[in-house]
Coordinates of C-alpha atoms in Angstrom, one line a residue:
Chain A
M76 CA 94.4 62.7 26.1
Q77 CA 92.1 65.3 24.9
R78 CA 89.8 68.0 25.6
F79 CA 86.4 67.8 26.0
F80 CA 83.6 69.7 26.3
L81 CA 80.4 69.4 27.9
H82 CA 77.6 71.0 27.1
I83 CA 74.4 71.8 29.1
R84 CA 70.8 71.6 26.9
N85 CA 67.3 72.6 28.3
G86 CA 65.2 72.5 25.6
A87 CA 65.4 76.1 23.5
D88 CA 68.3 77.3 26.0
S89 CA 72.1 75.6 25.9
T90 CA 74.4 77.0 28.6
N91 CA 78.5 76.7 26.5
D92 CA 81.5 74.9 28.4
I93 CA 84.3 76.9 26.7
E94 CA 87.3 75.4 28.9
G95 CA 86.9 72.0 28.3
S96 CA 87.7 68.7 30.4
I97 CA 91.0 67.1 29.1
L98 CA 90.4 63.1 29.2
P99 CA 91.2 59.7 28.2
N100 CA 88.0 59.1 25.9
V101 CA 84.8 59.4 25.1
E102 CA 83.4 57.2 28.2
A103 CA 85.1 58.6 30.6
A104 CA 83.8 62.4 29.0
G105 CA 79.9 60.9 30.0
Q106 CA 81.1 59.5 33.0
L107 CA 82.1 63.0 34.1
A108 CA 78.6 64.2 32.8
I109 CA 76.6 61.5 34.9
E110 CA 78.2 62.4 37.6
C111 CA 78.0 66.3 37.1
A112 CA 74.4 66.0 36.2
R113 CA 73.5 64.1 39.4
E114 CA 75.4 66.6 41.8
L115 CA 72.9 69.9 39.8
M116 CA 70.1 67.9 40.2
A117 CA 71.8 67.3 44.2
E118 CA 71.6 71.0 44.8
A119 CA 68.2 71.7 43.6
V120 CA 65.8 68.9 45.3
A121 CA 67.7 70.4 48.1
H122 CA 67.1 73.9 46.9
G123 CA 63.8 73.2 46.3
D124 CA 64.8 74.0 43.3
R125 CA 63.3 73.1 39.5
V126 CA 65.2 69.9 38.7
G127 CA 65.2 69.7 34.9
L128 CA 65.1 66.4 34.1
N129 CA 64.9 66.7 31.0
R130 CA 68.7 68.5 30.3
V131 CA 71.3 66.2 28.8
F132 CA 74.8 67.5 28.7
D133 CA 76.0 67.3 24.7
I134 CA 79.4 66.3 24.9
K135 CA 82.2 67.7 21.7
D136 CA 84.7 67.0 20.8
E137 CA 87.7 70.7 20.2
V138 CA 85.9 71.0 16.9
G139 CA 82.7 71.0 18.7
T140 CA 81.5 67.5 17.1
L141 CA 78.9 65.6 19.2
L142 CA 80.0 63.2 20.4
L143 CA 77.5 61.4 22.6
T144 CA 74.6 63.3 24.3
V145 CA 74.1 62.0 28.6
S146 CA 70.2 62.4 30.0
F147 CA 69.7 63.5 33.5
R148 CA 66.7 61.3 33.2
D149 CA 69.0 58.4 32.7
A150 CA 71.9 59.2 35.6
I151 CA 69.5 58.6 38.5
D152 CA 67.5 55.9 39.5
L153 CA 64.0 56.6 39.6
S154 CA 62.2 53.7 40.6
D155 CA 60.9 53.2 43.2
A156 CA 61.9 50.9 46.2
A157 CA 61.3 47.2 45.8
Chain B
M236 CA 115.1 91.1 77.0
S237 CA 117.0 93.8 74.5
F238 CA 117.2 92.7 70.4
S239 CA 121.3 92.2 70.7
Q240 CA 120.0 89.2 73.7
V241 CA 116.8 87.6 71.9
N242 CA 119.3 87.4 68.6
K243 CA 121.9 85.9 70.7
R244 CA 120.4 83.2 71.7
I245 CA 119.0 82.0 68.0
G246 CA 122.5 82.1 67.9
S247 CA 123.0 80.0 70.6
V248 CA 120.2 77.4 69.4
T249 CA 120.8 76.5 65.9
I250 CA 120.9 79.6 63.4
P251 CA 124.2 81.0 62.9
L252 CA 123.7 85.1 64.3
V253 CA 122.8 87.1 60.9
L254 CA 124.1 90.4 61.0
I255 CA 121.6 92.9 61.1
R256 CA 120.7 95.0 58.1
T257 CA 121.3 98.6 57.9
K258 CA 117.1 98.5 58.4
S259 CA 116.3 96.9 61.0
A260 CA 119.4 98.2 63.0
L261 CA 117.3 101.7 62.0
D262 CA 114.0 100.1 62.5
I263 CA 115.5 98.9 66.4
G264 CA 116.3 102.8 67.1
C265 CA 113.4 104.3 66.1
H266 CA 111.5 101.3 68.4
E267 CA 113.0 101.6 72.0
L268 CA 112.5 105.4 71.0
R269 CA 108.8 105.5 70.7
L270 CA 108.8 102.9 73.8
S271 CA 110.4 105.7 75.6
H272 CA 107.3 107.7 75.2
R273 CA 105.6 104.9 76.9
S274 CA 103.7 104.1 73.5
P275 CA 102.2 100.7 73.5
T276 CA 103.5 98.4 71.3
S277 CA 101.9 98.3 67.8
G278 CA 102.7 98.3 64.4
R279 CA 103.4 101.2 61.9
G280 CA 100.3 103.3 61.8
R281 CA 100.9 104.1 65.3
L282 CA 104.7 104.8 64.9
R283 CA 103.5 107.9 62.8
D284 CA 102.1 110.0 65.5
I285 CA 105.7 109.8 67.0
P286 CA 107.7 112.7 67.0
C287 CA 110.9 110.8 66.4
S288 CA 113.4 114.2 64.7
C289 CA 116.4 111.5 63.7
P290 CA 116.3 111.6 60.4
L291 CA 117.7 108.3 59.5
A292 CA 114.3 106.7 61.5
A293 CA 112.5 109.3 58.7
R294 CA 114.3 107.6 55.8
A295 CA 113.6 103.9 57.5
L296 CA 110.0 105.0 57.6
S297 CA 109.9 106.4 54.2
E298 CA 111.1 103.2 52.3
P299 CA 108.0 100.6 51.3
L300 CA 106.4 99.0 53.6
F301 CA 105.6 95.1 53.0
S302 CA 102.7 95.0 51.5
N303 CA 101.9 90.9 52.9
R304 CA 99.4 92.9 56.0
L305 CA 101.1 90.4 58.9
L306 CA 104.0 91.5 58.2
A307 CA 103.0 95.4 57.7
S308 CA 101.5 95.4 60.8
A309 CA 103.8 93.9 63.2
N310 CA 105.9 95.3 65.3
L311 CA 109.6 97.0 64.4
N312 CA 110.7 94.7 67.1
D313 CA 109.2 91.6 65.5
R314 CA 110.2 92.9 61.7
A315 CA 113.4 92.7 63.0
L316 CA 113.4 89.6 64.8
L317 CA 112.4 87.8 61.9
E318 CA 113.6 89.9 58.1
P319 CA 117.2 88.4 58.2
H320 CA 115.7 85.4 58.1
F321 CA 113.5 86.4 54.5
E322 CA 114.6 85.2 51.0
A323 CA 112.7 86.6 48.3
V324 CA 110.6 84.0 46.4
D325 CA 108.9 83.9 43.0
L326 CA 105.6 81.8 44.0
P327 CA 104.8 80.2 39.9
L328 CA 101.1 78.5 39.6
R329 CA 100.5 75.4 41.4
T330 CA 104.4 76.0 43.4
Q331 CA 103.3 73.3 46.5
L332 CA 104.0 75.1 50.0
E333 CA 103.6 72.4 51.7
I334 CA 102.8 68.4 51.7
R335 CA 100.1 67.0 53.7
N336 CA 102.2 64.3 55.8
K337 CA 105.8 66.5 55.6
R338 CA 107.3 68.2 57.1
I339 CA 107.0 72.0 56.5
S340 CA 110.3 73.5 55.8
H341 CA 109.1 77.4 55.5
A342 CA 106.7 79.8 56.2
Y343 CA 105.4 82.2 53.3
F344 CA 103.8 85.8 53.8
L345 CA 102.7 86.8 50.2
E346 CA 103.9 89.5 48.6
S347 CA 101.0 88.9 45.9
G348 CA 99.4 85.8 44.3
L349 CA 97.5 83.0 46.5
A350 CA 97.6 80.4 47.9
S351 CA 94.7 77.2 48.7
V352 CA 94.9 74.7 51.0
V353 CA 93.3 71.7 50.2
A354 CA 91.7 69.3 52.2
K355 CA 92.1 65.3 50.5
G356 CA 89.8 62.7 51.0
A357 CA 89.8 59.2 49.7
K358 CA 89.7 58.1 46.4
D359 CA 91.5 61.3 45.5
S360 CA 88.5 63.6 46.2
S361 CA 89.9 66.6 46.9
I362 CA 88.4 69.9 48.4
E363 CA 89.4 73.3 49.3
V364 CA 89.6 74.3 53.1
G365 CA 91.1 77.5 52.9
I366 CA 93.0 80.6 50.7
I367 CA 95.9 82.7 51.8
G368 CA 97.3 85.9 50.1
R369 CA 98.9 88.9 51.1
E370 CA 96.8 89.2 54.3
G371 CA 98.3 86.3 56.2
M372 CA 101.2 82.8 56.0
T373 CA 101.3 79.6 55.2
A374 CA 102.7 77.4 57.8
L375 CA 100.1 77.7 60.9
T376 CA 100.9 74.2 62.5
V377 CA 104.5 75.8 63.1
V378 CA 102.6 78.6 64.4
M379 CA 100.6 76.6 66.8
G380 CA 103.9 74.1 68.0
G381 CA 103.5 71.1 64.8
E382 CA 105.7 70.5 62.8
R383 CA 103.8 68.2 60.2
A384 CA 101.7 69.8 57.8
P385 CA 97.9 68.1 57.5
H386 CA 97.0 69.1 54.3
D387 CA 98.7 70.5 50.7
T388 CA 99.2 73.7 49.7
F389 CA 99.7 75.0 47.0
I390 CA 99.9 78.3 44.7
Q391 CA 97.1 78.7 42.7
V392 CA 97.5 82.3 41.3
A393 CA 101.3 83.1 40.5
G394 CA 103.4 86.2 43.0
K395 CA 106.0 87.1 45.5
G396 CA 106.8 86.6 48.7
H397 CA 108.7 86.0 51.6
R398 CA 109.4 82.6 53.9
V399 CA 111.2 81.6 56.5
P400 CA 113.0 78.3 57.7
A401 CA 109.8 76.8 59.7
D402 CA 112.8 76.7 62.6
C403 CA 113.5 80.0 62.4
L404 CA 109.8 80.7 62.8
S405 CA 109.6 78.4 65.6
H406 CA 112.8 80.1 67.4
V407 CA 111.0 83.5 66.2
L408 CA 107.8 83.5 68.1
E409 CA 109.7 82.0 71.5
C410 CA 112.0 84.8 71.7
S411 CA 108.7 87.7 71.0
A412 CA 105.4 88.0 72.6
S413 CA 103.9 89.9 70.2
L414 CA 104.6 88.3 67.3
R415 CA 103.4 84.8 68.9
R416 CA 100.0 87.1 69.5
L417 CA 99.7 88.9 65.9
L418 CA 100.5 85.5 64.8
L419 CA 98.0 83.1 67.0
R420 CA 95.3 86.0 66.1
F421 CA 95.7 84.8 62.1
A422 CA 95.5 81.8 62.9
H423 CA 92.5 82.1 64.4
A424 CA 91.0 84.9 61.8
F425 CA 92.3 81.6 59.6
F426 CA 90.2 78.6 61.7
V427 CA 87.3 81.6 61.4
Q428 CA 87.4 81.6 57.6
T429 CA 87.3 77.6 57.0
T430 CA 84.7 77.9 59.8
Y431 CA 82.7 79.4 57.1
T432 CA 83.5 77.6 54.6
A433 CA 82.1 74.9 56.1
L434 CA 79.0 75.9 56.2
S435 CA 78.5 77.5 52.7
N436 CA 79.7 73.7 51.1
G437 CA 77.4 72.4 53.6
R438 CA 74.4 75.7 53.4
S439 CA 75.3 77.3 49.9
K440 CA 74.2 76.7 47.1
I441 CA 77.1 76.3 43.6
D442 CA 76.1 80.0 42.6
E443 CA 76.5 81.2 46.3
R444 CA 79.5 79.8 47.2
L445 CA 80.8 80.4 43.7
A446 CA 80.0 84.6 44.1
R447 CA 81.5 83.9 47.5
W448 CA 85.1 82.7 46.4
L449 CA 85.5 85.3 43.6
L450 CA 85.2 87.9 46.5
M451 CA 87.2 86.8 49.0
A452 CA 89.9 86.2 45.8
H453 CA 89.7 89.7 44.7
D454 CA 89.9 90.5 47.8
R455 CA 93.3 89.1 47.7
L456 CA 94.1 90.1 44.3
N457 CA 94.8 93.4 42.9
G458 CA 92.6 95.1 39.7
E459 CA 88.9 93.4 38.6
D460 CA 90.3 89.9 37.2
V461 CA 90.0 86.6 39.1
P462 CA 92.6 84.7 36.9
L463 CA 91.7 80.9 37.7
T464 CA 90.4 78.2 34.9
Q465 CA 86.9 76.5 36.1
E466 CA 89.4 73.0 36.8
F467 CA 91.2 74.9 39.8
L468 CA 87.1 77.3 40.5
A469 CA 85.9 73.1 40.4
L470 CA 88.2 72.0 43.2
M471 CA 88.0 75.3 45.8
L472 CA 84.1 74.7 45.4
G473 CA 84.2 71.0 45.7
V474 CA 81.8 70.5 42.8
H475 CA 82.6 68.8 39.2
R476 CA 83.9 71.0 37.1
P477 CA 80.7 71.3 34.3
G478 CA 78.4 72.6 37.4
V479 CA 80.5 75.5 38.1
T480 CA 79.5 76.7 34.3
G481 CA 75.8 77.2 35.5
A482 CA 77.0 78.8 38.7
I483 CA 78.8 81.4 35.8
K484 CA 76.4 81.4 33.8
I485 CA 74.1 82.8 36.8
L486 CA 76.4 85.3 37.8
T487 CA 77.4 86.5 34.6
A488 CA 73.7 87.2 33.4
A489 CA 72.4 89.1 36.4
G490 CA 75.8 91.3 35.4
L491 CA 78.3 90.6 38.0
I492 CA 80.8 89.4 36.8
E493 CA 82.6 88.3 33.0
H494 CA 84.2 85.0 31.8
K495 CA 86.7 84.4 30.1
R496 CA 88.8 81.3 29.3
G497 CA 90.3 81.0 32.4
S498 CA 89.6 83.9 34.1
I499 CA 86.2 85.7 35.7
K500 CA 86.0 89.2 36.0
V501 CA 84.5 90.8 39.0
L502 CA 81.5 94.1 37.5
D503 CA 79.9 94.8 40.5
R504 CA 81.5 93.5 43.7
R505 CA 78.9 95.0 46.0
R506 CA 76.0 92.9 44.5
L507 CA 78.4 90.3 43.9
E508 CA 78.3 90.6 47.9
A509 CA 74.7 90.3 47.8
A510 CA 74.5 87.4 45.3
S511 CA 76.5 85.5 48.3
N512 CA 73.1 85.2 50.4
G513 CA 74.6 85.8 52.9
A514 CA 78.3 83.3 52.8
Y515 CA 80.6 86.2 52.6
G516 CA 81.4 88.5 54.6
L517 CA 81.2 87.1 58.3
A518 CA 85.0 85.5 57.9
E519 CA 86.2 88.8 56.9
A520 CA 84.7 91.0 59.3
E521 CA 86.7 88.4 62.0
L522 CA 90.6 88.8 59.8
E523 CA 89.1 92.9 60.4
K524 CA 89.2 92.7 63.9
L525 CA 92.8 91.4 63.7
F526 CA 94.1 94.8 62.1
D527 CA 92.0 97.3 63.4
D528 CA 92.9 96.0 67.1
R529 CA 96.4 97.1 65.4
E530 CA 96.3 100.6 64.0

């Protein structure tokens, strides 16, 4: 188990995660980022706010090394119904 | 029924007769004196209005009162019924007070700290349904005649309290209509709190829900700091932890709170109430009615 920090980056603007989540591996951190991106976008859609599709989660370790970037756009299925 | 009869009746069921401590005995004397003045049943607030020349009674009044608002507003007779069964307890972080589907062992009257009632769904999804601090008590299931906890209840801000065995509470409630009424009225206020939690979980934005939750915690704690990690806050708000970060950023940018790792400081309470966008206030008004009626 190790602590992963999920920072949200939106162009030049960023929201820093100062507490982090303790998770088994970087895959679990990526999964958390996907679920959280969906939740944040769902809330924005429900309230008529900007969705922020271009946002990303930068997942870093304790010393600040970038391990994985998860795009909000990739977290949802934007295709038309078949 | 006199107090001694009540106590004997409790003793004859399952609880050994407990000698009343001096303070309780004084309280009883004062209560009887008050009855002779034809005062309505009431809590400590009204007692000060009653001419009482007994020096012992005066000493009893100067003793520290309960920080727990339910105990402080219970009448002296009811307090005397409960107090012999009290056990003072420290309540460290994560102490589990009730376990879902298990028999409730004790009712806790918090003097400080914060307890959280958490509903658990399928696939380990959990969400907080209510919080209890020094304004109230746990074991409302017992107050309403049940035995098994519907949810988990645990301490999320360390504190202290008094606990009373659940069966003792049941027996005492059978003996006192006034205590039953008080605790049921708190159960009602708690029910109202959960209905507004449902409303805000369904209709409010995360930052509005965070504002509401911080105000509810602030109401129940001393000082301006709410010592909670984001992990806890995420559970309270029913969101993934990183989702709390954005909500904290919004309230911080507006100058309403200050965030440090593991703690949030309330800087501007009045504007934080406005930021809850109506999510905070109505449940609290319901709770205040309970105490206003008794003062």
